[in-house]
């Protein structure tokens, strides 16, 4: 039988070596398709609008274009992860994503070219989304799975905290085209080396002198087949729940500045209030992950999602003070930080590792659809009414409905191995 080339004993769930994998996953998440375009478009939009005369609506439509492509591409990426492994997919997708992001510096005033660049970026960068990183993290951890997922997912919060001031500095000193090139280099010069050195799938890096790799793979790939998952009622309960949850958590985020503007806050006040969002995302990931390790996940979801539900309602208060607005933004960020940790945790506990990538990819398509729809619906309501109250209160209701639906998932099943 084939033996491992490693001299160290085979890792088991919660092996300390898994924390190096978490660090690599955090870096991969931070420098991937999910956070970088989302957090930089707001900085680049005024520059592109000034140079090419594009409207802000046309510029923000790039996010919708990306979401549409991800809906189709993420299930295919999940299948590739299951077939070839998460590490090879990451090492191919990270540099291609970086290069495609840098191509935005070649924009020449054609919206058609601009949207095509976003399509290519989404296709090539889909391997940097959460399915790639969470699949491996969930292999390495059982008792500490929630905390490990929370730490890995902190990458998006770190990006949100760092990338805007970096981008602003580069634009001010060297222009927006240079800023795009520098930011696009980060997945290549930082992400690829870290992932190459530290990111290891347990089955591929695990074996002992007395145990073949094939045995290690059997251990980590327990769970349902795709056909069994499709017939499982819990799949459809989760899909319905995350439609509501993703819609309500994503919709307010790009509209926050305008929501606060309609409530007569000044631009400096808006900047101070919204700065709390990125840090609260990190808090949501860490606290949520810690709780997932100790309590039944649907119950924790009900508790944590109550915070953004209250936050949406607070933003509709007649007397909205800076303190209340800040608490509302913190509540929204706290819930947004918990969303993807919850998804990864539920999939691993209820459906297992056997076809984790494909299952996660399908759920990411659900989130991409709802997340792409939410900001547009909120913007449409504002255009028609001139106020966000109805939209925010509807979002609050959606969060409650989604959280309650998850309670129907039942107890964690005992998953069989191959």
Short mmCIF file of N, CA, C and O in Angstrom, two decimals, residues 113-209:
data_model
loop_
_atom_site.label_atom_id
_atom_site.label_comp_id
_atom_site.label_asym_id
_atom_site.label_seq_id
_atom_site.Cartn_x
_atom_site.Cartn_y
_atom_site.Cartn_z
N UNK A 113 -16.85 46.52 -22.23
CA UNK A 113 -15.57 45.96 -21.81
C UNK A 113 -15.50 45.86 -20.30
O UNK A 113 -15.02 44.85 -19.74
N UNK A 114 -15.97 46.88 -19.61
CA UNK A 114 -15.93 46.91 -18.14
C UNK A 114 -16.71 45.73 -17.56
O UNK A 114 -16.21 45.02 -16.68
N UNK A 115 -17.92 45.49 -18.05
CA UNK A 115 -18.71 44.37 -17.55
C UNK A 115 -18.08 43.03 -17.92
O UNK A 115 -18.12 42.07 -17.14
N UNK A 116 -17.48 42.96 -19.13
CA UNK A 116 -16.81 41.73 -19.53
C UNK A 116 -15.65 41.41 -18.59
O UNK A 116 -15.40 40.24 -18.26
N UNK A 117 -14.95 42.45 -18.15
CA UNK A 117 -13.85 42.24 -17.20
C UNK A 117 -14.38 41.67 -15.89
O UNK A 117 -13.73 40.81 -15.27
N UNK A 118 -15.53 42.12 -15.45
CA UNK A 118 -16.11 41.60 -14.21
C UNK A 118 -16.58 40.16 -14.39
O UNK A 118 -16.48 39.35 -13.46
N UNK A 119 -17.08 39.83 -15.58
CA UNK A 119 -17.47 38.44 -15.85
C UNK A 119 -16.25 37.53 -15.77
O UNK A 119 -16.26 36.48 -15.11
N UNK A 120 -15.17 37.93 -16.44
CA UNK A 120 -13.94 37.13 -16.43
C UNK A 120 -13.38 37.01 -15.01
O UNK A 120 -12.94 35.94 -14.58
N UNK A 121 -13.40 38.13 -14.26
CA UNK A 121 -12.92 38.12 -12.89
C UNK A 121 -13.70 37.13 -12.04
O UNK A 121 -13.12 36.38 -11.23
N UNK A 122 -15.02 37.09 -12.21
CA UNK A 122 -15.85 36.19 -11.42
C UNK A 122 -15.58 34.73 -11.78
O UNK A 122 -15.50 33.86 -10.90
N UNK A 123 -15.43 34.45 -13.07
CA UNK A 123 -15.18 33.07 -13.51
C UNK A 123 -13.82 32.58 -13.00
O UNK A 123 -13.71 31.48 -12.44
N UNK A 124 -12.79 33.39 -13.19
CA UNK A 124 -11.44 32.97 -12.80
C UNK A 124 -11.22 32.99 -11.29
O UNK A 124 -10.41 32.24 -10.76
N UNK A 125 -11.97 33.86 -10.60
CA UNK A 125 -11.77 34.00 -9.16
C UNK A 125 -12.71 33.18 -8.31
O UNK A 125 -12.61 33.21 -7.07
N UNK A 126 -13.60 32.41 -8.91
CA UNK A 126 -14.60 31.68 -8.13
C UNK A 126 -13.95 30.65 -7.22
O UNK A 126 -14.49 30.27 -6.17
N UNK A 127 -12.75 30.20 -7.58
CA UNK A 127 -12.03 29.24 -6.74
C UNK A 127 -11.45 29.84 -5.48
O UNK A 127 -10.90 29.12 -4.64
N UNK A 128 -11.57 31.17 -5.32
CA UNK A 128 -11.09 31.82 -4.09
C UNK A 128 -12.22 32.08 -3.11
O UNK A 128 -12.00 32.71 -2.07
N UNK A 129 -13.43 31.62 -3.43
CA UNK A 129 -14.56 31.84 -2.53
C UNK A 129 -14.54 30.86 -1.36
O UNK A 129 -13.70 29.97 -1.28
N UNK A 130 -15.49 31.03 -0.48
CA UNK A 130 -15.45 30.34 0.82
C UNK A 130 -15.40 28.82 0.73
O UNK A 130 -14.82 28.17 1.61
N UNK A 131 -16.02 28.23 -0.29
CA UNK A 131 -16.05 26.77 -0.38
C UNK A 131 -14.65 26.18 -0.37
O UNK A 131 -14.41 25.13 0.25
N UNK A 132 -13.72 26.83 -1.03
CA UNK A 132 -12.35 26.33 -1.10
C UNK A 132 -11.72 26.26 0.27
O UNK A 132 -11.12 25.25 0.66
N UNK A 133 -11.85 27.32 1.03
CA UNK A 133 -11.16 27.42 2.32
C UNK A 133 -11.88 26.65 3.41
O UNK A 133 -11.25 25.98 4.24
N UNK A 134 -13.21 26.73 3.44
CA UNK A 134 -13.95 26.07 4.52
C UNK A 134 -13.93 24.55 4.38
O UNK A 134 -14.01 23.84 5.39
N UNK A 135 -13.84 24.04 3.16
CA UNK A 135 -13.76 22.58 3.01
C UNK A 135 -12.57 22.02 3.77
O UNK A 135 -12.66 21.02 4.49
N UNK A 136 -11.42 22.66 3.63
CA UNK A 136 -10.20 22.16 4.27
C UNK A 136 -10.21 22.41 5.77
O UNK A 136 -9.81 21.56 6.57
N UNK A 137 -10.69 23.59 6.18
CA UNK A 137 -10.75 23.90 7.61
C UNK A 137 -11.65 22.91 8.34
O UNK A 137 -11.31 22.43 9.43
N UNK A 138 -12.79 22.57 7.75
CA UNK A 138 -13.70 21.63 8.41
C UNK A 138 -13.11 20.22 8.46
O UNK A 138 -13.48 19.42 9.33
N UNK A 139 -12.20 19.89 7.54
CA UNK A 139 -11.51 18.59 7.63
C UNK A 139 -10.63 18.51 8.87
O UNK A 139 -10.54 17.47 9.52
N UNK A 140 -9.98 19.60 9.20
CA UNK A 140 -8.97 19.60 10.27
C UNK A 140 -9.57 19.72 11.67
O UNK A 140 -8.87 19.45 12.65
N UNK A 141 -10.83 20.14 11.77
CA UNK A 141 -11.37 20.43 13.11
C UNK A 141 -12.73 19.79 13.31
O UNK A 141 -13.54 19.69 12.40
N UNK A 142 -12.95 19.37 14.54
CA UNK A 142 -14.24 18.85 14.96
C UNK A 142 -14.72 19.62 16.19
O UNK A 142 -15.64 20.41 16.11
N UNK A 143 -14.04 19.43 17.31
CA UNK A 143 -14.41 20.14 18.54
C UNK A 143 -14.29 21.64 18.38
O UNK A 143 -15.12 22.40 18.90
N UNK A 144 -13.25 22.10 17.67
CA UNK A 144 -13.01 23.54 17.50
C UNK A 144 -13.38 24.02 16.10
O UNK A 144 -12.85 25.00 15.61
N UNK A 145 -14.29 23.33 15.44
CA UNK A 145 -14.63 23.65 14.05
C UNK A 145 -15.22 25.05 13.92
O UNK A 145 -14.86 25.81 13.02
N UNK A 146 -16.13 25.41 14.80
CA UNK A 146 -16.75 26.73 14.72
C UNK A 146 -15.73 27.85 14.87
O UNK A 146 -15.73 28.83 14.11
N UNK A 147 -14.85 27.74 15.86
CA UNK A 147 -13.84 28.77 16.08
C UNK A 147 -12.87 28.84 14.91
O UNK A 147 -12.46 29.93 14.48
N UNK A 148 -12.48 27.68 14.38
CA UNK A 148 -11.57 27.66 13.24
C UNK A 148 -12.20 28.33 12.03
O UNK A 148 -11.54 29.11 11.32
N UNK A 149 -13.46 28.04 11.77
CA UNK A 149 -14.15 28.69 10.66
C UNK A 149 -14.26 30.19 10.89
O UNK A 149 -14.10 30.99 9.95
N UNK A 150 -14.53 30.58 12.14
CA UNK A 150 -14.62 32.01 12.45
C UNK A 150 -13.32 32.73 12.20
O UNK A 150 -13.31 33.83 11.62
N UNK A 151 -12.21 32.14 12.62
CA UNK A 151 -10.91 32.77 12.41
C UNK A 151 -10.58 32.86 10.92
O UNK A 151 -10.09 33.89 10.45
N UNK A 152 -10.83 31.78 10.19
CA UNK A 152 -10.54 31.80 8.75
C UNK A 152 -11.36 32.87 8.04
O UNK A 152 -10.85 33.59 7.17
N UNK A 153 -12.61 32.98 8.43
CA UNK A 153 -13.50 33.92 7.76
C UNK A 153 -13.23 35.37 8.15
O UNK A 153 -13.76 36.29 7.52
N UNK A 154 -12.41 35.58 9.18
CA UNK A 154 -12.05 36.95 9.55
C UNK A 154 -11.32 37.69 8.43
O UNK A 154 -11.18 38.91 8.48
N UNK A 155 -10.88 36.94 7.44
CA UNK A 155 -10.18 37.56 6.33
C UNK A 155 -10.97 38.67 5.67
O UNK A 155 -10.41 39.71 5.30
N UNK A 156 -12.28 38.49 5.53
CA UNK A 156 -13.09 39.53 4.89
C UNK A 156 -13.13 40.79 5.75
O UNK A 156 -13.09 41.90 5.22
N UNK A 157 -13.23 40.62 7.07
CA UNK A 157 -13.23 41.79 7.95
C UNK A 157 -11.90 42.52 7.92
O UNK A 157 -11.86 43.76 7.94
N UNK A 158 -10.81 41.76 7.85
CA UNK A 158 -9.49 42.37 7.77
C UNK A 158 -9.35 43.17 6.48
O UNK A 158 -8.84 44.30 6.47
N UNK A 159 -9.84 42.60 5.38
CA UNK A 159 -9.81 43.31 4.10
C UNK A 159 -10.62 44.59 4.18
O UNK A 159 -10.18 45.66 3.72
N UNK A 160 -11.82 44.49 4.76
CA UNK A 160 -12.67 45.67 4.87
C UNK A 160 -12.03 46.77 5.70
O UNK A 160 -12.23 47.97 5.43
N UNK A 161 -11.23 46.37 6.67
CA UNK A 161 -10.59 47.35 7.55
C UNK A 161 -9.38 48.01 6.90
O UNK A 161 -9.09 49.18 7.12
N UNK A 162 -8.65 47.25 6.05
CA UNK A 162 -7.38 47.72 5.51
C UNK A 162 -7.48 48.28 4.10
O UNK A 162 -6.84 49.27 3.76
N UNK A 163 -8.28 47.63 3.24
CA UNK A 163 -8.19 47.90 1.81
C UNK A 163 -8.67 49.29 1.42
O UNK A 163 -8.13 49.91 0.49
N UNK A 164 -9.69 49.82 2.11
CA UNK A 164 -10.19 51.14 1.75
C UNK A 164 -9.14 52.24 1.96
O UNK A 164 -8.88 53.04 1.04
N UNK A 165 -8.53 52.34 3.15
CA UNK A 165 -7.50 53.37 3.30
C UNK A 165 -6.30 53.15 2.38
O UNK A 165 -5.71 54.12 1.88
N UNK A 166 -5.92 51.89 2.14
CA UNK A 166 -4.82 51.61 1.21
C UNK A 166 -5.17 52.09 -0.19
O UNK A 166 -4.35 52.76 -0.86
N UNK A 167 -6.37 51.74 -0.63
CA UNK A 167 -6.81 52.14 -1.96
C UNK A 167 -6.89 53.66 -2.07
O UNK A 167 -6.47 54.25 -3.08
N UNK A 168 -7.40 54.31 -1.04
CA UNK A 168 -7.52 55.77 -1.05
C UNK A 168 -6.14 56.42 -1.15
O UNK A 168 -5.94 57.39 -1.91
N UNK A 169 -5.18 55.90 -0.40
CA UNK A 169 -3.82 56.45 -0.44
C UNK A 169 -3.21 56.28 -1.83
O UNK A 169 -2.58 57.21 -2.37
N UNK A 170 -3.37 55.12 -2.42
CA UNK A 170 -2.80 54.87 -3.74
C UNK A 170 -3.45 55.75 -4.81
O UNK A 170 -2.76 56.26 -5.71
N UNK A 171 -4.77 55.93 -4.71
CA UNK A 171 -5.45 56.78 -5.68
C UNK A 171 -4.97 58.22 -5.56
O UNK A 171 -4.70 58.90 -6.57
N UNK A 172 -4.84 58.69 -4.33
CA UNK A 172 -4.43 60.07 -4.11
C UNK A 172 -3.00 60.33 -4.57
O UNK A 172 -2.69 61.40 -5.11
N UNK A 173 -2.12 59.36 -4.37
CA UNK A 173 -0.70 59.59 -4.67
C UNK A 173 -0.29 59.14 -6.07
O UNK A 173 0.63 59.73 -6.66
N UNK A 174 -0.96 58.10 -6.61
CA UNK A 174 -0.51 57.55 -7.89
C UNK A 174 -1.61 57.39 -8.93
O UNK A 174 -1.32 57.01 -10.07
N UNK A 175 -2.87 57.62 -8.56
CA UNK A 175 -3.96 57.47 -9.51
C UNK A 175 -4.66 56.13 -9.38
O UNK A 175 -4.12 55.16 -8.85
N UNK A 176 -5.89 56.07 -9.92
CA UNK A 176 -6.71 54.87 -9.71
C UNK A 176 -6.18 53.66 -10.46
O UNK A 176 -6.32 52.52 -10.01
N UNK A 177 -5.55 53.86 -11.62
CA UNK A 177 -5.04 52.72 -12.37
C UNK A 177 -3.92 52.01 -11.60
O UNK A 177 -3.87 50.77 -11.55
N UNK A 178 -3.04 52.79 -11.00
CA UNK A 178 -1.97 52.20 -10.19
C UNK A 178 -2.56 51.48 -8.98
O UNK A 178 -2.10 50.39 -8.60
N UNK A 179 -3.60 52.08 -8.37
CA UNK A 179 -4.25 51.45 -7.23
C UNK A 179 -4.80 50.07 -7.60
O UNK A 179 -4.65 49.09 -6.85
N UNK A 180 -5.43 49.97 -8.76
CA UNK A 180 -5.99 48.70 -9.22
C UNK A 180 -4.89 47.66 -9.41
O UNK A 180 -5.03 46.50 -9.01
N UNK A 181 -3.76 48.07 -10.00
CA UNK A 181 -2.66 47.14 -10.24
C UNK A 181 -2.06 46.65 -8.92
O UNK A 181 -1.81 45.46 -8.72
N UNK A 182 -1.85 47.57 -7.97
CA UNK A 182 -1.26 47.19 -6.68
C UNK A 182 -2.18 46.24 -5.92
O UNK A 182 -1.73 45.20 -5.40
N UNK A 183 -3.46 46.57 -5.85
CA UNK A 183 -4.41 45.70 -5.15
C UNK A 183 -4.48 44.34 -5.84
O UNK A 183 -4.54 43.29 -5.18
N UNK A 184 -4.46 44.32 -7.18
CA UNK A 184 -4.51 43.06 -7.90
C UNK A 184 -3.28 42.20 -7.70
O UNK A 184 -3.34 40.97 -7.84
N UNK A 185 -2.16 42.83 -7.36
CA UNK A 185 -0.93 42.07 -7.08
C UNK A 185 -1.00 41.31 -5.76
O UNK A 185 -0.29 40.29 -5.59
N UNK A 186 -1.81 41.76 -4.83
CA UNK A 186 -1.82 41.16 -3.49
C UNK A 186 -2.16 39.66 -3.50
O UNK A 186 -1.49 38.89 -2.80
N UNK A 187 -3.19 39.21 -4.23
CA UNK A 187 -3.44 37.76 -4.25
C UNK A 187 -2.26 36.96 -4.79
O UNK A 187 -2.07 35.80 -4.40
N UNK A 188 -1.47 37.58 -5.67
CA UNK A 188 -0.36 36.87 -6.31
C UNK A 188 0.87 36.85 -5.42
O UNK A 188 1.47 35.80 -5.17
N UNK A 189 1.28 38.02 -4.93
CA UNK A 189 2.55 38.12 -4.19
C UNK A 189 2.40 37.77 -2.72
O UNK A 189 3.39 37.43 -2.06
N UNK A 190 1.20 37.84 -2.18
CA UNK A 190 0.97 37.48 -0.78
C UNK A 190 0.19 36.17 -0.67
O UNK A 190 0.60 35.23 0.03
N UNK A 191 -0.94 36.09 -1.36
CA UNK A 191 -1.82 34.94 -1.23
C UNK A 191 -1.20 33.63 -1.69
O UNK A 191 -1.24 32.62 -0.97
N UNK A 192 -0.63 33.62 -2.88
CA UNK A 192 -0.09 32.37 -3.44
C UNK A 192 1.02 31.77 -2.57
O UNK A 192 0.98 30.57 -2.26
N UNK A 193 2.04 32.54 -2.14
CA UNK A 193 3.08 31.94 -1.30
C UNK A 193 2.56 31.38 0.02
O UNK A 193 2.96 30.29 0.45
N UNK A 194 1.65 32.14 0.67
CA UNK A 194 1.12 31.66 1.95
C UNK A 194 0.33 30.38 1.77
O UNK A 194 0.48 29.41 2.53
N UNK A 195 -0.52 30.33 0.75
CA UNK A 195 -1.32 29.13 0.50
C UNK A 195 -0.42 27.96 0.12
O UNK A 195 -0.62 26.83 0.57
N UNK A 196 0.59 28.21 -0.70
CA UNK A 196 1.49 27.14 -1.12
C UNK A 196 2.24 26.54 0.07
O UNK A 196 2.48 25.33 0.13
N UNK A 197 2.60 27.37 1.04
CA UNK A 197 3.38 26.91 2.18
C UNK A 197 2.54 26.26 3.27
O UNK A 197 2.95 25.28 3.90
N UNK A 198 1.35 26.81 3.54
CA UNK A 198 0.61 26.43 4.74
C UNK A 198 -0.70 25.70 4.50
O UNK A 198 -1.19 25.03 5.41
N UNK A 199 -1.28 25.83 3.33
CA UNK A 199 -2.62 25.29 3.10
C UNK A 199 -2.52 23.83 2.68
O UNK A 199 -2.05 23.52 1.59
N UNK A 200 -2.93 22.93 3.55
CA UNK A 200 -2.84 21.49 3.30
C UNK A 200 -4.15 20.82 3.65
O UNK A 200 -4.70 21.01 4.73
N UNK A 201 -4.64 19.99 2.73
CA UNK A 201 -5.81 19.18 3.03
C UNK A 201 -5.39 18.01 3.90
O UNK A 201 -4.35 17.39 3.65
N UNK A 202 -6.17 17.70 4.89
CA UNK A 202 -5.79 16.65 5.83
C UNK A 202 -5.57 15.33 5.12
O UNK A 202 -4.58 14.63 5.36
N UNK A 203 -6.44 14.96 4.21
CA UNK A 203 -6.33 13.66 3.55
C UNK A 203 -5.07 13.57 2.70
O UNK A 203 -4.46 12.52 2.59
N UNK A 204 -4.66 14.72 2.13
CA UNK A 204 -3.52 14.67 1.22
C UNK A 204 -2.21 14.81 1.98
O UNK A 204 -1.18 14.36 1.52
N UNK A 205 -2.24 15.47 3.14
CA UNK A 205 -1.01 15.62 3.89
C UNK A 205 -0.92 14.68 5.07
O UNK A 205 0.00 14.75 5.86
N UNK A 206 -1.92 13.82 5.21
CA UNK A 206 -2.00 13.00 6.42
C UNK A 206 -1.72 11.56 6.12
O UNK A 206 -2.29 10.96 5.24
N UNK A 207 -0.81 11.03 6.88
CA UNK A 207 -0.60 9.58 6.90
C UNK A 207 0.52 9.29 7.85
O UNK A 207 1.35 10.14 8.14
N UNK A 208 0.53 8.11 8.34
CA UNK A 208 1.62 7.71 9.22
C UNK A 208 2.35 6.54 8.59
O UNK A 208 1.91 5.98 7.60
N UNK A 209 3.43 6.17 9.20
CA UNK A 209 4.23 5.10 8.63
C UNK A 209 3.47 3.78 8.61
O UNK A 209 3.81 2.88 7.87
#
